[in-house]
Amino acid sequence: MEPAPAKAKPQGRLLVSTPLDAKDELEERLERCVGIIQSLTNGLSEREANDALTANVCKGQQQHEEVCLGLFTLVLIEPTQAQRCYRDLTLVNRDGMNVVLVKINQILMEKFLKLQDVPRTQLVWLVRELVKSGVIGADGVVMTLLKQIAGGDISTKNLWLAESILDILLEQKEWVLKSGMLIAMSVYTYLRLIVDHGAPNLLPLRQKEVDFCISMLREKFMECLIIGRDLVRLLQNVARIPEMEQLWRDLLHNPQVLSPQFTGVLQLLTARTSRKFLACRLTPDMETKLLFMTSRVRFGQQKRYQDWFQRQYLSTAESQSLRCDLIRYICGVVHPSNEVLSSDILPRWAIIGWLLTTCTSNVAASNAKLALFYDWLFFNPEKDSIMNIEPAILVMHHSMKPHPAITATLLDFMCRIIPHFFPPLESQVRQGVFNSLTFIMEKRVLAHLAPLFDNPKLDRELRSMLRERFPEFCSSPSPPTEVKMEEAVSLEMDNHVLDKEEGCYDNTEAAFSDDEEEVNNKGKKREFRFHPIKEAVMEEPADITPWLDQLDDTMKEKVLQLQKSSDTETQCEVMQEIVDLILEEDFDTEQMSALASCLAELFKDHFRGDVLPEEITEENLVTMQEDNSGFSVLLDMLAELYQKQPKIGYHLLYYLKASKLANGKMMLYESFAQATALGDLHTCLMMDMKACQEDDVRLLCYLTPSIYSEFPDETLRSGELLNMIVAVIDSTQLQELMCHVMMGNLVMFRKDSVLNILIQSLDWETFEQYSTWQLFLAHSIPLETIIPILQHLKYKEHPEALSCLLLQLRREKPSEEMVKMVLSRPCHPEDQFTTSILRHWASKYDDTLGEHIKAQLIKNNNQPRKRQSLRSSSSKLAQLTLEQILEHMDNLRLSLINTKNNFFTQTPILQALQHVQASCDEAHKMRFSDLFALAEEYEDSQSKPPKSRRKAPASSPRSRKGVAPPTNNEEESASSSASEEEDSKPKAPKRKRKGSSAVGSDSD
């Protein structure tokens, strides 16, 4: 009876599964949607079925999504019904196919390898149909599909996918030419794939790829220019193909033929390739596996993962070419933080070393070395990142001891590439390598290079060549230079990497670095380092033809006039006329989306480089009353623009803040947020501030006071915006924000939420936490408001918060609540927080502290004790235990030994200790015997005439571990016998012993 359910499991027609696999959630959901379609259309004619689907879609968003996904799934699993289902989908869809596009992307990124053959074929068919229909967003799906073509793989399925997508691009060439990024991405992909398709049986496919790439490069070279220097690397690999040879010659010797704006190959080589392109040549599965190795696998434990990766992707002769893609990805995309660099996570250089050592072809090895050093050749410290050149130097440095041959071959390659890469540019290549080595020393990646360049393990000829090429780096260590903290800098890891074996070729925690070196189109580095990837380096005239036909004649005329005008004043006048047309009663709102696309394209330059106020559209907004019908029309127009160009959000905030006309109208932004597709002020505001943070930190700081004052409910209730700010500001901007707080222009915390925000900040980076505490301390919020945060702080995990709290508590007079919270911290030999603040208070506010400690001791002593034990660090502060207090008191006593502090001579402290001693058990009496000795001495002093009150009150001659002999010999027997007796009332006469010493009483 068992086989039946086992057989039932893999019934799904979408994904490949085995009887042991759990049912895939996505597949289950899509099957449910198919069931809904079938229940709605069973037994109906085509017209009736279409009416039923349309009626169901109108019921709400959920029904719309279910119908669309049901039809989408039928397209994938029922090829015979695909045409009809796609037609129905286009008829009933109400969101521009967005639901379908999102689901296709999800399947491509997460499930493509598990798709059965029929759904895989149908998915490509569907993408072709979407492209034919000109669906907005289809270019993004095509780019995701391109990513699924694996490099170094000539299996049947992979070849079919490469040819199928190429056919779509060739069939729909006019559509392709409308998207600059798709042109660049497809050229980058197929230039790379041409190398894999050299076998005789693959020549027809290769010819199609060659023709496509040449066509795109000839017709749209400036769009391809955004690829950057890696375009030259890919072209170099295919330059011997006859058709490519002429293009290669033109690139080197006749650049104007390709584009009048192209000045020569140096223009390409000095532009760093965006990580978008470097990442597109790894399939999602490869990327996931590689990121796992570089973020989860510990150094020394990576061999099994490397073996698995090699079996999966690097085991065939064709896969040799994939190594270059992997090395470029690791250098350009995987940029770990300093924290990871100093941990025991597999570092990048070790992965690269492993890839180099497993090369079995000389050509592949040479190309892999070029991929490793490629960013060195034209390195510019102003534009390029240290993280791109760091792996190469560390591979050489760390391989010197275990694998000197690797170091030697890389050093030899570095020397020989200078004159041989491109002889006319030899001086530029030499300068690039020199810049790289200088920057490596500046950033302290290596302290100096002499041990590497002049190492006895290298042969004499190589050392001689290094001395000749790089005399500056072969002598004494370079002088110390200022270490800039702008970028994550790799740290030397000699302490735990040099002695590892071959499998040790490591990689630090993988994290996508911010594209900190992207430059604006003026060639000048922006002040803020975290820039979005630019889609164009050299500007082409805006192409708005796809949308012009959707506009009426009057509007089309104005838009064309706007396109032709070059000066801002004329543009503003034309824009005003367009706005007037929008405000006319007969304006057709159907053309609003097309108009928004035109405006977004025409004004795209305004969203690069320096921030400018948004067009006059916003000026009209602020001059209107909210009950005016034109107000809502303009809001709808802005919302459409926002969909096309998300940066409009923070430009609007800037305009409302900076314009005199908009003074006091900041709340218009709330109306704008509600008019957008997001429909929510908080979500919209956070997204816009995030976009602003990524583009321009100075603007973020400029907007901060207004944002906090105008939208307190959205900004003060959580730490989301605060984290954005402290993540990117520098010390100068921090000081400016503190001044705003001090002057009353900015409130970033309020009493009801400050504690939660500070608790959230405990997971942030060190500088972010310190900045947060500085901003908090600039406010006049009582410290007692946030003192409960102490219960969340662990001494090893939260040193930033503890140090800030310690300094602030130092300035406060202790209150009962403060003392309670401080005493509630768990005791640990390495955690000195409680002892240090108690000692400070004991020297400055001894009377106050004594009274508060007495209160806590008596209060906790009077509570019923089943069995008090020291709570863990996660316990609540209300669970303060007597044992904790006594342990902290004993630590304080020890810290005051050999000082003149009289804290433990105070009557309240001694009375409290006496009170506790009277009722505690023998284990506590033994453990805190030194502490209770003070109470015993106090008791004797109360019953005897005072003679020499106390000589060393803060300490006792006993040790903490056991009971040592007291100072008076007569009391030795009393001490030992008293420690063995049961608890009894204090001052019991039978427990008294004759003796005159002031230290002598053993009374409980």
PDB file of N, CA and C in Angstrom, residues 187-213:
ATOM      1  N   VAL A 187      25.404  41.801 -25.844  1.00  0.00           N
ATOM      2  CA  VAL A 187      26.719  41.794 -26.506  1.00  0.00           C
ATOM      3  C   VAL A 187      27.762  41.183 -25.576  1.00  0.00           C
ATOM      4  N   TYR A 188      27.743  41.572 -24.295  1.00  0.00           N
ATOM      5  CA  TYR A 188      28.693  41.030 -23.323  1.00  0.00           C
ATOM      6  C   TYR A 188      28.538  39.510 -23.213  1.00  0.00           C
ATOM      7  N   THR A 189      27.274  39.052 -23.187  1.00  0.00           N
ATOM      8  CA  THR A 189      27.009  37.618 -23.037  1.00  0.00           C
ATOM      9  C   THR A 189      27.500  36.826 -24.246  1.00  0.00           C
ATOM     10  N   TYR A 190      27.115  37.269 -25.453  1.00  0.00           N
ATOM     11  CA  TYR A 190      27.443  36.459 -26.632  1.00  0.00           C
ATOM     12  C   TYR A 190      28.905  36.595 -27.052  1.00  0.00           C
ATOM     13  N   LEU A 191      29.541  37.728 -26.776  1.00  0.00           N
ATOM     14  CA  LEU A 191      30.986  37.799 -27.014  1.00  0.00           C
ATOM     15  C   LEU A 191      31.708  36.755 -26.170  1.00  0.00           C
ATOM     16  N   ARG A 192      31.216  36.575 -24.951  1.00  0.00           N
ATOM     17  CA  ARG A 192      31.820  35.575 -24.064  1.00  0.00           C
ATOM     18  C   ARG A 192      31.524  34.160 -24.542  1.00  0.00           C
ATOM     19  N   LEU A 193      30.287  33.916 -25.050  1.00  0.00           N
ATOM     20  CA  LEU A 193      29.898  32.562 -25.447  1.00  0.00           C
ATOM     21  C   LEU A 193      30.565  32.118 -26.748  1.00  0.00           C
ATOM     22  N   ILE A 194      30.913  33.068 -27.608  1.00  0.00           N
ATOM     23  CA  ILE A 194      31.558  32.714 -28.884  1.00  0.00           C
ATOM     24  C   ILE A 194      32.775  31.830 -28.641  1.00  0.00           C
ATOM     25  N   VAL A 195      33.522  32.132 -27.569  1.00  0.00           N
ATOM     26  CA  VAL A 195      34.737  31.373 -27.251  1.00  0.00           C
ATOM     27  C   VAL A 195      34.423  29.894 -27.044  1.00  0.00           C
ATOM     28  N   ASP A 196      33.258  29.579 -26.472  1.00  0.00           N
ATOM     29  CA  ASP A 196      32.904  28.184 -26.169  1.00  0.00           C
ATOM     30  C   ASP A 196      32.425  27.418 -27.401  1.00  0.00           C
ATOM     31  N   HIS A 197      32.068  28.133 -28.459  1.00  0.00           N
ATOM     32  CA  HIS A 197      31.390  27.490 -29.590  1.00  0.00           C
ATOM     33  C   HIS A 197      32.311  27.364 -30.804  1.00  0.00           C
ATOM     34  N   GLY A 198      33.502  26.863 -30.564  1.00  0.00           N
ATOM     35  CA  GLY A 198      34.468  26.743 -31.654  1.00  0.00           C
ATOM     36  C   GLY A 198      34.490  25.384 -32.329  1.00  0.00           C
ATOM     37  N   ALA A 199      33.767  24.409 -31.797  1.00  0.00           N
ATOM     38  CA  ALA A 199      33.753  23.061 -32.392  1.00  0.00           C
ATOM     39  C   ALA A 199      33.069  23.101 -33.765  1.00  0.00           C
ATOM     40  N   PRO A 200      33.482  22.243 -34.686  1.00  0.00           N
ATOM     41  CA  PRO A 200      32.911  22.278 -36.048  1.00  0.00           C
ATOM     42  C   PRO A 200      31.388  22.196 -36.073  1.00  0.00           C
ATOM     43  N   ASN A 201      30.799  21.356 -35.202  1.00  0.00           N
ATOM     44  CA  ASN A 201      29.335  21.217 -35.224  1.00  0.00           C
ATOM     45  C   ASN A 201      28.617  22.451 -34.668  1.00  0.00           C
ATOM     46  N   LEU A 202      29.368  23.352 -34.024  1.00  0.00           N
ATOM     47  CA  LEU A 202      28.748  24.543 -33.433  1.00  0.00           C
ATOM     48  C   LEU A 202      29.003  25.805 -34.263  1.00  0.00           C
ATOM     49  N   LEU A 203      29.673  25.660 -35.391  1.00  0.00           N
ATOM     50  CA  LEU A 203      30.031  26.834 -36.187  1.00  0.00           C
ATOM     51  C   LEU A 203      28.821  27.640 -36.680  1.00  0.00           C
ATOM     52  N   PRO A 204      27.703  26.977 -37.091  1.00  0.00           N
ATOM     53  CA  PRO A 204      26.533  27.795 -37.489  1.00  0.00           C
ATOM     54  C   PRO A 204      26.047  28.699 -36.356  1.00  0.00           C
ATOM     55  N   LEU A 205      25.982  28.152 -35.130  1.00  0.00           N
ATOM     56  CA  LEU A 205      25.570  28.975 -33.978  1.00  0.00           C
ATOM     57  C   LEU A 205      26.581  30.090 -33.752  1.00  0.00           C
ATOM     58  N   ARG A 206      27.860  29.752 -33.817  1.00  0.00           N
ATOM     59  CA  ARG A 206      28.887  30.776 -33.587  1.00  0.00           C
ATOM     60  C   ARG A 206      28.769  31.890 -34.624  1.00  0.00           C
ATOM     61  N   GLN A 207      28.481  31.532 -35.867  1.00  0.00           N
ATOM     62  CA  GLN A 207      28.365  32.551 -36.910  1.00  0.00           C
ATOM     63  C   GLN A 207      27.216  33.511 -36.610  1.00  0.00           C
ATOM     64  N   LYS A 208      26.088  32.959 -36.137  1.00  0.00           N
ATOM     65  CA  LYS A 208      24.956  33.819 -35.767  1.00  0.00           C
ATOM     66  C   LYS A 208      25.343  34.767 -34.625  1.00  0.00           C
ATOM     67  N   GLU A 209      26.079  34.231 -33.649  1.00  0.00           N
ATOM     68  CA  GLU A 209      26.505  35.056 -32.517  1.00  0.00           C
ATOM     69  C   GLU A 209      27.459  36.159 -32.972  1.00  0.00           C
ATOM     70  N   VAL A 210      28.394  35.790 -33.861  1.00  0.00           N
ATOM     71  CA  VAL A 210      29.354  36.773 -34.377  1.00  0.00           C
ATOM     72  C   VAL A 210      28.618  37.876 -35.129  1.00  0.00           C
ATOM     73  N   ASP A 211      27.687  37.486 -36.005  1.00  0.00           N
ATOM     74  CA  ASP A 211      26.937  38.479 -36.786  1.00  0.00           C
ATOM     75  C   ASP A 211      26.141  39.407 -35.881  1.00  0.00           C
ATOM     76  N   PHE A 212      25.520  38.834 -34.844  1.00  0.00           N
ATOM     77  CA  PHE A 212      24.737  39.657 -33.917  1.00  0.00           C
ATOM     78  C   PHE A 212      25.630  40.671 -33.196  1.00  0.00           C
ATOM     79  N   CYS A 213      26.759  40.187 -32.664  1.00  0.00           N
ATOM     80  CA  CYS A 213      27.642  41.085 -31.910  1.00  0.00           C
ATOM     81  C   CYS A 213      28.213  42.188 -32.797  1.00  0.00           C
TER      82      CYS A 213
END
